[in-house]
CSV table of C-alpha atoms and ligand atoms in Angstrom, one decimal:
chain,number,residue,atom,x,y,z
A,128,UNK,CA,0.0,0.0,0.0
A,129,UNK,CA,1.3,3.6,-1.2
A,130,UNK,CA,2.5,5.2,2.4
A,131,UNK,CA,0.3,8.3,3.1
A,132,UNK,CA,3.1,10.5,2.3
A,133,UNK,CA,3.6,10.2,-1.4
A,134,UNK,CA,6.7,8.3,-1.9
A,135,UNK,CA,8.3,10.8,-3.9
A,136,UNK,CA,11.6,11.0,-1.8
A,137,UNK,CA,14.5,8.5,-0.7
A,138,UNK,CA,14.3,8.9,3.3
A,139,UNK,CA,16.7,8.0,5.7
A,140,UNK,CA,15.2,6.1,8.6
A,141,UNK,CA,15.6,8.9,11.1
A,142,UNK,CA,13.3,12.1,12.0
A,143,UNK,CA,14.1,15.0,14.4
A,144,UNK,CA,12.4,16.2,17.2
A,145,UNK,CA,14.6,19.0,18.1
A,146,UNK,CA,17.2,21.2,16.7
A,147,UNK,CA,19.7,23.7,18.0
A,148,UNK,CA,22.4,25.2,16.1
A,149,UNK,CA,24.7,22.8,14.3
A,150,UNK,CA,23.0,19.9,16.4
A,151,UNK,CA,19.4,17.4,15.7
A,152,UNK,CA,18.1,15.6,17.8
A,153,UNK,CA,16.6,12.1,17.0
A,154,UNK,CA,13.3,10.6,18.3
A,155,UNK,CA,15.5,8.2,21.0
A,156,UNK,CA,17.7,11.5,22.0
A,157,UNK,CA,20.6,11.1,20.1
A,158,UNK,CA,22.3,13.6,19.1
A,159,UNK,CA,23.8,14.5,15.2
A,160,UNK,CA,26.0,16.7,13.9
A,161,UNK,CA,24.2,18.4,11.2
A,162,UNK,CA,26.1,19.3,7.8
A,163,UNK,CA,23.4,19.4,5.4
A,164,UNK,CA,21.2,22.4,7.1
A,165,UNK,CA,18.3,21.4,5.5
A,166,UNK,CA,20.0,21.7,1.9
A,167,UNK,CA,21.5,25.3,2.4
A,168,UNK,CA,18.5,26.4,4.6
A,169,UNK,CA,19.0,27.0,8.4
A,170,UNK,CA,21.9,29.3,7.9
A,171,UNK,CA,21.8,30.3,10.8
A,172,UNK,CA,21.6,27.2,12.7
A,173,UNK,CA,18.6,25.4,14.3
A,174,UNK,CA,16.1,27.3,16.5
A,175,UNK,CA,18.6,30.6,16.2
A,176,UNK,CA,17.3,32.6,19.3
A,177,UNK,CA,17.4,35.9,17.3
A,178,UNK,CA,15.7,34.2,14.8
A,179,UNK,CA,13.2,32.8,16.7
A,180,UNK,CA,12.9,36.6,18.4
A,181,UNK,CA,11.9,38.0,15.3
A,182,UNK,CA,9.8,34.9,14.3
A,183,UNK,CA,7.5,35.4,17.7
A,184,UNK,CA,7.4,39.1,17.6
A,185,UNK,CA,5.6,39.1,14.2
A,186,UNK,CA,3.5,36.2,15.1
A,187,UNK,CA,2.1,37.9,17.9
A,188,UNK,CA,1.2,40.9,16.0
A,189,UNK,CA,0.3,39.3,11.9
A,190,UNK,CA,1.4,36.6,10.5
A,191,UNK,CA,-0.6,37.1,6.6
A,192,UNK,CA,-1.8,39.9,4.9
A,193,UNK,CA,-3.1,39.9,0.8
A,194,UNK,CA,-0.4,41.2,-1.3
A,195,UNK,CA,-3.3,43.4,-2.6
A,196,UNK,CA,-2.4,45.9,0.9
A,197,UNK,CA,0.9,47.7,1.6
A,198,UNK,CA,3.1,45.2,3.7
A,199,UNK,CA,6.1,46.8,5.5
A,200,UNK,CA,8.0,44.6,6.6
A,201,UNK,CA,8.0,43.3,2.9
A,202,UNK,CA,9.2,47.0,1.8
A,203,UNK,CA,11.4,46.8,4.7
A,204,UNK,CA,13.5,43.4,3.3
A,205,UNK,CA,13.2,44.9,-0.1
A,206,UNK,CA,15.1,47.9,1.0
A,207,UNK,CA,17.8,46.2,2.3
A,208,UNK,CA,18.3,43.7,-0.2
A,209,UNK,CA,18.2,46.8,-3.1
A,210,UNK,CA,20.7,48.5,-0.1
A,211,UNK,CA,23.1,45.8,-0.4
A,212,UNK,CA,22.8,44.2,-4.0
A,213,UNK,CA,23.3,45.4,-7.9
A,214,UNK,CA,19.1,45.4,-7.7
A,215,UNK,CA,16.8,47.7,-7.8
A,216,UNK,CA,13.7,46.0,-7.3
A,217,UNK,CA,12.7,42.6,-5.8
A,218,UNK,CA,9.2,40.3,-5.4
A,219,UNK,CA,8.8,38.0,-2.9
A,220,UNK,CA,8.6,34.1,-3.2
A,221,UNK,CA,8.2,31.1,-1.1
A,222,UNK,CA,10.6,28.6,-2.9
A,223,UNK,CA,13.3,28.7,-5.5
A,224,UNK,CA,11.9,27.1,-7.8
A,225,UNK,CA,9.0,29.8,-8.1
A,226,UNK,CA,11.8,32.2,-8.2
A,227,UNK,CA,13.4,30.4,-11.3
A,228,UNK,CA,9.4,30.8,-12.8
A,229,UNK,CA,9.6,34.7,-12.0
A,230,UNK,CA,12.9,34.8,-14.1
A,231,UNK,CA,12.3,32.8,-16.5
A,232,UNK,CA,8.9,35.3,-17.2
A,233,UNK,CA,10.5,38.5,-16.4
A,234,UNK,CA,13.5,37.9,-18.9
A,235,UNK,CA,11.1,37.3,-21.9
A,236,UNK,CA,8.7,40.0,-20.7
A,237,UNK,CA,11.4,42.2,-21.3
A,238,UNK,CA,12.3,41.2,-24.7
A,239,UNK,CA,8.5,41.1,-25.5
A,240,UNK,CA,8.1,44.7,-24.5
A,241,UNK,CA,10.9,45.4,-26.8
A,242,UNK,CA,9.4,44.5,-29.3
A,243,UNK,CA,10.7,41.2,-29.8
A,244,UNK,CA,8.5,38.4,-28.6
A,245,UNK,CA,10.5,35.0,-30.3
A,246,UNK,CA,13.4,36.3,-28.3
A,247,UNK,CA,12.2,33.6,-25.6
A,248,UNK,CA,15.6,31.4,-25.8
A,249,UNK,CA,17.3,30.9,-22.4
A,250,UNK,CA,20.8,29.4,-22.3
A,251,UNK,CA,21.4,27.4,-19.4
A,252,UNK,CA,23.7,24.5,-18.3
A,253,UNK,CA,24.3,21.3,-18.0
A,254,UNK,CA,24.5,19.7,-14.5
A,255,UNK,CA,22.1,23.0,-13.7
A,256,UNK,CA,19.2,22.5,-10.9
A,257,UNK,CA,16.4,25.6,-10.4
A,258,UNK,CA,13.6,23.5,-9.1
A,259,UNK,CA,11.1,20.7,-10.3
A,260,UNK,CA,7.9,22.9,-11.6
A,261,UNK,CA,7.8,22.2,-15.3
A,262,UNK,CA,9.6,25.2,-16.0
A,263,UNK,CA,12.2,24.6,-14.1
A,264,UNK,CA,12.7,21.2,-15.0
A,265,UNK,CA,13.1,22.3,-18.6
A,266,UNK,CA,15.6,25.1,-18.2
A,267,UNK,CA,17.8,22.8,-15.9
A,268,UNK,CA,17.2,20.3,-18.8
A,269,UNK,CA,18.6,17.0,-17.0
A,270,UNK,CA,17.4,13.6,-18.2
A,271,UNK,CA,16.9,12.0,-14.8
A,272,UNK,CA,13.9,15.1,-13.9
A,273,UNK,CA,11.9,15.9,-17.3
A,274,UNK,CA,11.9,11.7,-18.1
A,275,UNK,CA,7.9,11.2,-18.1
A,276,UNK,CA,6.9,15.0,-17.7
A,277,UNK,CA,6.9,16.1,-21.6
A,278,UNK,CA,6.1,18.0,-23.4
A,279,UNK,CA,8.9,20.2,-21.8
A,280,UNK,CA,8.3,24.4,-21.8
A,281,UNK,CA,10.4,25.0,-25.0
A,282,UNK,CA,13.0,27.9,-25.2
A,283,UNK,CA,16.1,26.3,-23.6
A,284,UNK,CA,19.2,25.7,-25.0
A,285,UNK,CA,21.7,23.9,-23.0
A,286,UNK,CA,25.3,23.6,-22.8
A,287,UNK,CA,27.9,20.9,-21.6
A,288,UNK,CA,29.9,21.7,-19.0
A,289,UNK,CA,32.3,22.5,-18.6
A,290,UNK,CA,31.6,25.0,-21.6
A,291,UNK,CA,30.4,27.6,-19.3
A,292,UNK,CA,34.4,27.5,-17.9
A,293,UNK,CA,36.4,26.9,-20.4
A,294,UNK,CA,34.6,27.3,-24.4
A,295,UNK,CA,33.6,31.4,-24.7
A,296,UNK,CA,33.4,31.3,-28.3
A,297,UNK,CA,30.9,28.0,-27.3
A,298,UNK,CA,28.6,29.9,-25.3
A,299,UNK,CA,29.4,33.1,-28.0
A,300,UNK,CA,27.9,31.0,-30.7
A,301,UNK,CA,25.0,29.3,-29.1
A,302,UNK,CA,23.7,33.1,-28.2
A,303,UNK,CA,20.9,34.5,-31.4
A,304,UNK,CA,19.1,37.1,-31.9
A,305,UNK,CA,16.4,34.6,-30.2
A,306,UNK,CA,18.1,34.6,-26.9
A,307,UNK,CA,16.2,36.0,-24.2
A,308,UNK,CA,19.4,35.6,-21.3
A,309,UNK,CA,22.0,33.2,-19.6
A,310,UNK,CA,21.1,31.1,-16.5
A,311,UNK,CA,23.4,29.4,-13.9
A,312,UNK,CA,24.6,29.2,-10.6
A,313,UNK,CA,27.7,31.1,-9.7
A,314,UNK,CA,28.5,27.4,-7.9
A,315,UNK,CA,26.7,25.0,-9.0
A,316,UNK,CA,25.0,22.8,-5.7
A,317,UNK,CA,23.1,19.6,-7.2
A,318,UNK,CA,25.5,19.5,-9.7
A,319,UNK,CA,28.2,18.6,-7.7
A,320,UNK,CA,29.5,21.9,-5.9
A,321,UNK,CA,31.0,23.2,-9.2
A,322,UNK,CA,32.4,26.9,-8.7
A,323,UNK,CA,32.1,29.0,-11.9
A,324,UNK,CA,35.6,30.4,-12.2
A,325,UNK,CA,35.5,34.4,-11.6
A,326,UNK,CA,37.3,34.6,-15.1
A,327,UNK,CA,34.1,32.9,-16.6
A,328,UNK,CA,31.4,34.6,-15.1
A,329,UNK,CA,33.1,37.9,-16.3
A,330,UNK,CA,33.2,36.7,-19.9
A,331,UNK,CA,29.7,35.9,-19.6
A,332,UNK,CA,28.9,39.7,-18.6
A,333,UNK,CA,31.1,40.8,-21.3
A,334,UNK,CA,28.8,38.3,-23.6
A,335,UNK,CA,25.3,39.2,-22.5
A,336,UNK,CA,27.0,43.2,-22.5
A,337,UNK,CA,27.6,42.8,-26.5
A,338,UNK,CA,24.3,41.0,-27.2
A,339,UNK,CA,22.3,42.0,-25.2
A,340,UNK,CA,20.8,38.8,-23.5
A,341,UNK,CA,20.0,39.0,-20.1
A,342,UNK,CA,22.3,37.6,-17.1
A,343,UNK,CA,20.6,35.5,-14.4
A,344,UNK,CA,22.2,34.3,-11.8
A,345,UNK,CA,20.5,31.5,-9.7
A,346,UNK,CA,21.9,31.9,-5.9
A,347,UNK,CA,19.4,30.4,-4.6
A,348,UNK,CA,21.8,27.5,-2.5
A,349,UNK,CA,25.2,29.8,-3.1
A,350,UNK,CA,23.7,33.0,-2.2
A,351,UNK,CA,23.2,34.6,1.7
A,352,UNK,CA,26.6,34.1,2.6
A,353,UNK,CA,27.4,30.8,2.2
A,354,UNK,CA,30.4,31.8,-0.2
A,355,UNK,CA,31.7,34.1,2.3
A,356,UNK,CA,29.9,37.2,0.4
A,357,UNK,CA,26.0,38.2,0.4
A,358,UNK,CA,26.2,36.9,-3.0
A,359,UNK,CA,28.8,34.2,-4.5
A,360,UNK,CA,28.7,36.7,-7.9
A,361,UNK,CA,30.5,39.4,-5.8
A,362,UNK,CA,34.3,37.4,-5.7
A,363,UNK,CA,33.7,38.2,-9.6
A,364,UNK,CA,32.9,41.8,-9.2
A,365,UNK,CA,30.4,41.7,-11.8
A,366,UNK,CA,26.6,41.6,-11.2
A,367,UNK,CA,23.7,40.0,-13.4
A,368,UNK,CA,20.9,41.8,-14.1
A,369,UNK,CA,18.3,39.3,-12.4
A,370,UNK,CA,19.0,36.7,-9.5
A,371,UNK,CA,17.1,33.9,-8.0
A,372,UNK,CA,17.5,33.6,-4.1
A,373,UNK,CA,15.7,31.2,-1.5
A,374,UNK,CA,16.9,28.3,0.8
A,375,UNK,CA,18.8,30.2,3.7
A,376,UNK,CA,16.7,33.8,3.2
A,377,UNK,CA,14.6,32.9,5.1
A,378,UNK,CA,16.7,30.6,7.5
A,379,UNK,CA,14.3,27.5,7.7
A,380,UNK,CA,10.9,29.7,7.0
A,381,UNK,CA,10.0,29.4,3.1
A,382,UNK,CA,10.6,32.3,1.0
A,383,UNK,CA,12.5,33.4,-1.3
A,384,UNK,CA,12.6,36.2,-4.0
A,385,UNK,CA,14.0,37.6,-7.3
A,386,UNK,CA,16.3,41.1,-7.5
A,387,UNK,CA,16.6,42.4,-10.6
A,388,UNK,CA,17.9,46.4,-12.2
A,389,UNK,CA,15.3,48.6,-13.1
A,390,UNK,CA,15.8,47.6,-17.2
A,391,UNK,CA,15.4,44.1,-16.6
A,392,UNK,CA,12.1,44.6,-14.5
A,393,UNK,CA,10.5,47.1,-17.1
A,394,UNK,CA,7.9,44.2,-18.5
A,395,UNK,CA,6.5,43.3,-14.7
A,396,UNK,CA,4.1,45.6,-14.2
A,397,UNK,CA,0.9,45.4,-12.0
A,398,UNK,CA,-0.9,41.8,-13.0
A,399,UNK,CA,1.7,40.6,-14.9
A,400,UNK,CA,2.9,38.3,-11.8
A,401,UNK,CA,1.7,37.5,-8.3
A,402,UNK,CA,1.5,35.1,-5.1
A,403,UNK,CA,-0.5,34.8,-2.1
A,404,UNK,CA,2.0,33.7,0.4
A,405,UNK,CA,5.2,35.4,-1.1
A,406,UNK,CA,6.3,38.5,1.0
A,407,UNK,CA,3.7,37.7,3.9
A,408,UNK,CA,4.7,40.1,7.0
A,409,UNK,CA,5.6,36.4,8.9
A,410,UNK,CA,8.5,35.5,6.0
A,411,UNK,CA,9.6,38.6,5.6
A,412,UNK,CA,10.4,39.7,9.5
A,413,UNK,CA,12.4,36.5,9.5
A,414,UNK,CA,13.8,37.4,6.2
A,415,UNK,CA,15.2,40.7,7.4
A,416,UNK,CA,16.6,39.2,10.4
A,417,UNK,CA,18.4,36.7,8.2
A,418,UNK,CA,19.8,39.7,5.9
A,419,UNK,CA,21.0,41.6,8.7
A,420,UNK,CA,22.8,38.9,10.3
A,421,UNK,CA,24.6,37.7,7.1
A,422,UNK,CA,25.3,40.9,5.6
A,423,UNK,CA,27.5,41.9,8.8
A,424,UNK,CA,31.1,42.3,6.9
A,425,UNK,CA,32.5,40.6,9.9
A,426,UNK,CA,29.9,37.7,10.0
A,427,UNK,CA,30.9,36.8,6.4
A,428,UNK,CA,34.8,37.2,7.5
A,429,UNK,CA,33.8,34.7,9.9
A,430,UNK,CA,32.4,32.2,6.9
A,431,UNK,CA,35.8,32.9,5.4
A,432,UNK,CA,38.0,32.0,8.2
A,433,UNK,CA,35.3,29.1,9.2
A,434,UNK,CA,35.9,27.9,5.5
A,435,UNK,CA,39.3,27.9,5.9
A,436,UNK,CA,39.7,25.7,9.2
A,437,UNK,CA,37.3,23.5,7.3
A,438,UNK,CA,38.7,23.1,4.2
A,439,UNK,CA,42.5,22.9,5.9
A,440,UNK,CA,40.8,19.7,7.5
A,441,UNK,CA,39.1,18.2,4.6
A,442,UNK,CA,42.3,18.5,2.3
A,443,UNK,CA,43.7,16.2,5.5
A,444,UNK,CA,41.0,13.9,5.2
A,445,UNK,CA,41.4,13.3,1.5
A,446,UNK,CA,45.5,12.9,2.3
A,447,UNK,CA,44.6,10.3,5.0
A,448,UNK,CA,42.0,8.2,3.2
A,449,UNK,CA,43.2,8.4,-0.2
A,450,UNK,CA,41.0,5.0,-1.1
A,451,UNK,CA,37.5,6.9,0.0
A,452,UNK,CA,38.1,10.8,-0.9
A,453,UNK,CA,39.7,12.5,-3.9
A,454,UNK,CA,39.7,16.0,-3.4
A,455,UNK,CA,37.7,19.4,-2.0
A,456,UNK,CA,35.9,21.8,-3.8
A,457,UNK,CA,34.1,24.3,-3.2
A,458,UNK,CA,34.0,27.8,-1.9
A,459,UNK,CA,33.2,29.2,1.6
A,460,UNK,CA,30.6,27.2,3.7
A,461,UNK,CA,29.5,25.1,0.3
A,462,UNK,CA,32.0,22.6,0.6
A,463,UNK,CA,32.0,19.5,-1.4
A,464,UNK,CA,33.8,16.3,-1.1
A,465,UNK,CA,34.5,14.3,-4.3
A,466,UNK,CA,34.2,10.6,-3.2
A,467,UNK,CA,36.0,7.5,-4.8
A,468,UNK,CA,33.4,5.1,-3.2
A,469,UNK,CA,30.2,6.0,-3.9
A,470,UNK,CA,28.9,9.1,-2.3
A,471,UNK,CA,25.7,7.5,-0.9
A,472,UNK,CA,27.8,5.2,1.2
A,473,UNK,CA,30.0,8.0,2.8
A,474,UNK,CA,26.6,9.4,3.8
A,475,UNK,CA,25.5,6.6,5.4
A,476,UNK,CA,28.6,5.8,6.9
A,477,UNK,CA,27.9,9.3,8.1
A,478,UNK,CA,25.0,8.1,9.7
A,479,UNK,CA,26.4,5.9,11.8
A,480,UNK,CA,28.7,8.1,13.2
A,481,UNK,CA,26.0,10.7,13.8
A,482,UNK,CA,26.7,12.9,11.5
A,483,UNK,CA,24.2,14.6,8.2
A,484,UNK,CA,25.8,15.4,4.7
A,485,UNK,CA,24.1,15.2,1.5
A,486,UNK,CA,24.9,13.4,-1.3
A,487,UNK,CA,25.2,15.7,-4.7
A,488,UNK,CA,25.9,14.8,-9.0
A,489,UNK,CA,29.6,14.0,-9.8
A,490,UNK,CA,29.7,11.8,-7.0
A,491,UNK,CA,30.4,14.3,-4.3
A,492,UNK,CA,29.5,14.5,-0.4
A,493,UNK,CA,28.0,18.2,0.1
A,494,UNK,CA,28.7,19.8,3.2
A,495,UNK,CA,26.6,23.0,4.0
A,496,UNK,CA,27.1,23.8,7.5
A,497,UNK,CA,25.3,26.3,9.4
A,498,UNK,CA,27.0,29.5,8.3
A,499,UNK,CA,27.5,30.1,12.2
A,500,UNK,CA,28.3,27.0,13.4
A,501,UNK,CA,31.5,27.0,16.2
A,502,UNK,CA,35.2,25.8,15.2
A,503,UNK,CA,34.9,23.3,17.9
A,504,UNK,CA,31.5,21.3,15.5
A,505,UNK,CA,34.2,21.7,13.0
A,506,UNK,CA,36.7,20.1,14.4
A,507,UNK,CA,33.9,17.5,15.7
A,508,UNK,CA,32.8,17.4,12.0
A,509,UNK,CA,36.2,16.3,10.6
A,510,UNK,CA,36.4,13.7,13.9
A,511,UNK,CA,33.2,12.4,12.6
A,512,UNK,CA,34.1,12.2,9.1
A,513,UNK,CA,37.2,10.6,9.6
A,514,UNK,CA,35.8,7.6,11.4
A,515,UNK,CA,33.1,7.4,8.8
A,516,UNK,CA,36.0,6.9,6.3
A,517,UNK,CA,37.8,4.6,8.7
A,518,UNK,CA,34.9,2.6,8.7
A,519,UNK,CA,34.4,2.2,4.7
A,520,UNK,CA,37.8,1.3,4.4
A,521,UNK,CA,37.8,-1.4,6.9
A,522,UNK,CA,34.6,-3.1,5.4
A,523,UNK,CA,36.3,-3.0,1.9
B,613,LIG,N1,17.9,26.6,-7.6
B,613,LIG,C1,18.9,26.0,-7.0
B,613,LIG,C2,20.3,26.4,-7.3
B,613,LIG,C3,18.7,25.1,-6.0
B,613,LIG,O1,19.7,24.5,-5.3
B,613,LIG,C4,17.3,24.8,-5.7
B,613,LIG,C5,17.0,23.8,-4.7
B,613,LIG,O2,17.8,22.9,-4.3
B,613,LIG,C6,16.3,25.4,-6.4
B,613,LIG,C7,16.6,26.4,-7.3
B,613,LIG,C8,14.9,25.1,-6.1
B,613,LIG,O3,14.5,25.7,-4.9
B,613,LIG,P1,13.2,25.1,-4.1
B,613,LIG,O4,13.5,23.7,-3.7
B,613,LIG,O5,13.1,26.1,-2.9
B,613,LIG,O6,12.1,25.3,-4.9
């Protein structure tokens, strides 16, 4: 008989009763050491009190309100994020993957209020994940998440990686006078934790620049600090001119939102887009809470020097178990592993030693830590993940 949940997901045999910071807690008390933060999402830890704070305060005075009235603490977050980004304007999702939907729209509105309404094509990239709605499914483009669900939203043309890091005249020469814009992660999570190289996203500003196509930039795992910037675009020092956020916005509360310049926004005007829950006063006190937090210079120093410690002890791991682990990637608090067993096994290997990661493409171990979480889970982290190795190589 189908379980009342609808089997859509692989679950490990464990649930959580309890969380604070870094740390679960299982149904019999135990206690793990959580590296996966819900997939990029409590980046401030579990049950964060300031978090919580700001959670409670709004709840006690409104929690929803139609997007059809004047919501301030959604101006409020707006403000800051237009304070601290290249963007000018933003709306207000719950999830990523309606975020990818909002960019997907807004980058052929634009081209349709130009005056040129086949210019829907939207380069994107292979390895690429912006959600599981149709149209998200059919920019990302992978085998393994359209298979069944045709026919696909047409309009995406996608290219191999590593063409988006190494084969300009490649991405040069797949952009038409029918392209719309350019999609991809600055670092790329589901694929594998696959850093665009600064040089690269450059050339593709210098590319959308000379033809015009739009530059989107999906951050919604890389972005909110878990590079060690607001935004993993910034170590480029270019900007797009529309980006996807979500996941650790809102900390563990769903939302998430699109920025975007002033030119790239022209086409949304009223009743061209909307959402009932997206920008609510509730998500959007936590959201701002979030934002302040992470866009503290010295709380993203603090990424940076945890990334280090981190990544100084992964590089050991990899020396020491040469037979399990290959090498690190990665950048800031997205940290990835590249396995030589398979990656599924390290994280149930993980498992037994208490600890969460999450299993990414190319055969890589993801670990997404809380952006705050102490050197001394760290430490515990790499003590954990060492005897999960240990353990591999002596059933092999
Ligand atoms: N884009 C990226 C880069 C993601 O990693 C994800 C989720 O993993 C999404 C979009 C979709 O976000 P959501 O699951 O919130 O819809």
């Amino acid at each position: 008989m189908i379980s009342a949940v609808l089997p859509t997901y692989n679950r490990a045999p464990i649930a959580f009763v309890k969380g604070e910071g870094s740390w679960l807690m299982a149904e019999d008390g135990s206690r793990y050491l959580d590296l996966g933060s819900g997939i990029a999402v409590n980046a401030l830890g579990h049950a964060n009190p300031a978090l919580v704070q700001a959670l409670t305060d709004q709840a006690q005075k409104l929690w929803h309100v139609s997007n059809v009235y004047t919501i301030p603490e959604q101006q409020k977050l707006a403000e800051m994020l237009v304070d601290r980004t290249f963007a000018d304007t933003v709306f207000f999702t719950n999830s990523g993957t309606e975020a990818a939907e909002l960019a997907i729209k807004m980058a052929r509105k634009y081209w349709s209020d130009k005056g040129q309404p086949d210019r829907i094509q939207i380069i994107a990239f292979e390895g690429a994940f912006h959600g599981r709605s149709t149209g998200a499914i059919a920019a990302a483009g992978s085998e393994k998440m359209v298979k069944g669900f045709g026919p696909l939203m047409p309009g995406f043309t996608h290219l191999k990686w590593p063409t988006c890091t190494a084969d300009h005249d490649a991405i040069r020469a797949a952009i038409t006078d029918k392209t719309a814009a350019v999609m991809i992660e600055p670092i790329q999570g589901e694929g594998g934790i696959r850093p665009v190289p600064d040089q690269c996203l450059k050339g593709l500003r210098d590319l959308c620049d000379q033809t015009g196509a739009l530059l989107i930039f999906d951050e919604v795992q890389c972005g909110m600090g878990r590079s060690g910037k607001l935004f993993a675009h910034e170590w480029s020092g270019i900007s797009p001119d529309i980006m996807m956020v979500a996941k650790g916005i809102g900390g563990g509360f769903p939302l998430g939102a699109v920025l975007a310049t002033e030119t790239a926004a022209s086409g949304m005007v009223a009743g061209t887009h909307g959402s009932t829950y997206g920008g609510n006063p509730l998500g959007c006190a936590i959201g701002a809470k979030v934002t302040e937090i992470v866009s503290d210079p010295a709380f993203l120093d603090a990424v940076s020097a945890k990334s280090a410690q981190f990544r100084q002890g992964l590089e050991g791991l990899v020396a020491s178990h040469p037979t399990v682990f290959d090498s690190v990637r990665g950048q800031g608090l997205m940290l990835g592993l590249k396995c030589k067993v398979p990656n599924t096994d390290v994280v149930k290997a993980g498992y037994a030693q208490h600890i969460l990661t999450v299993a990414a493409a190319d055969n890589v171990l993801r670990l997404l830590p809380a952006l705050n979480i102490p050197e001394a889970d760290i430490a515990e982290a790499l003590r954990r993940l060492d005897a999960a190795a240990t353990a591999l190589e002596q059933a092999a």
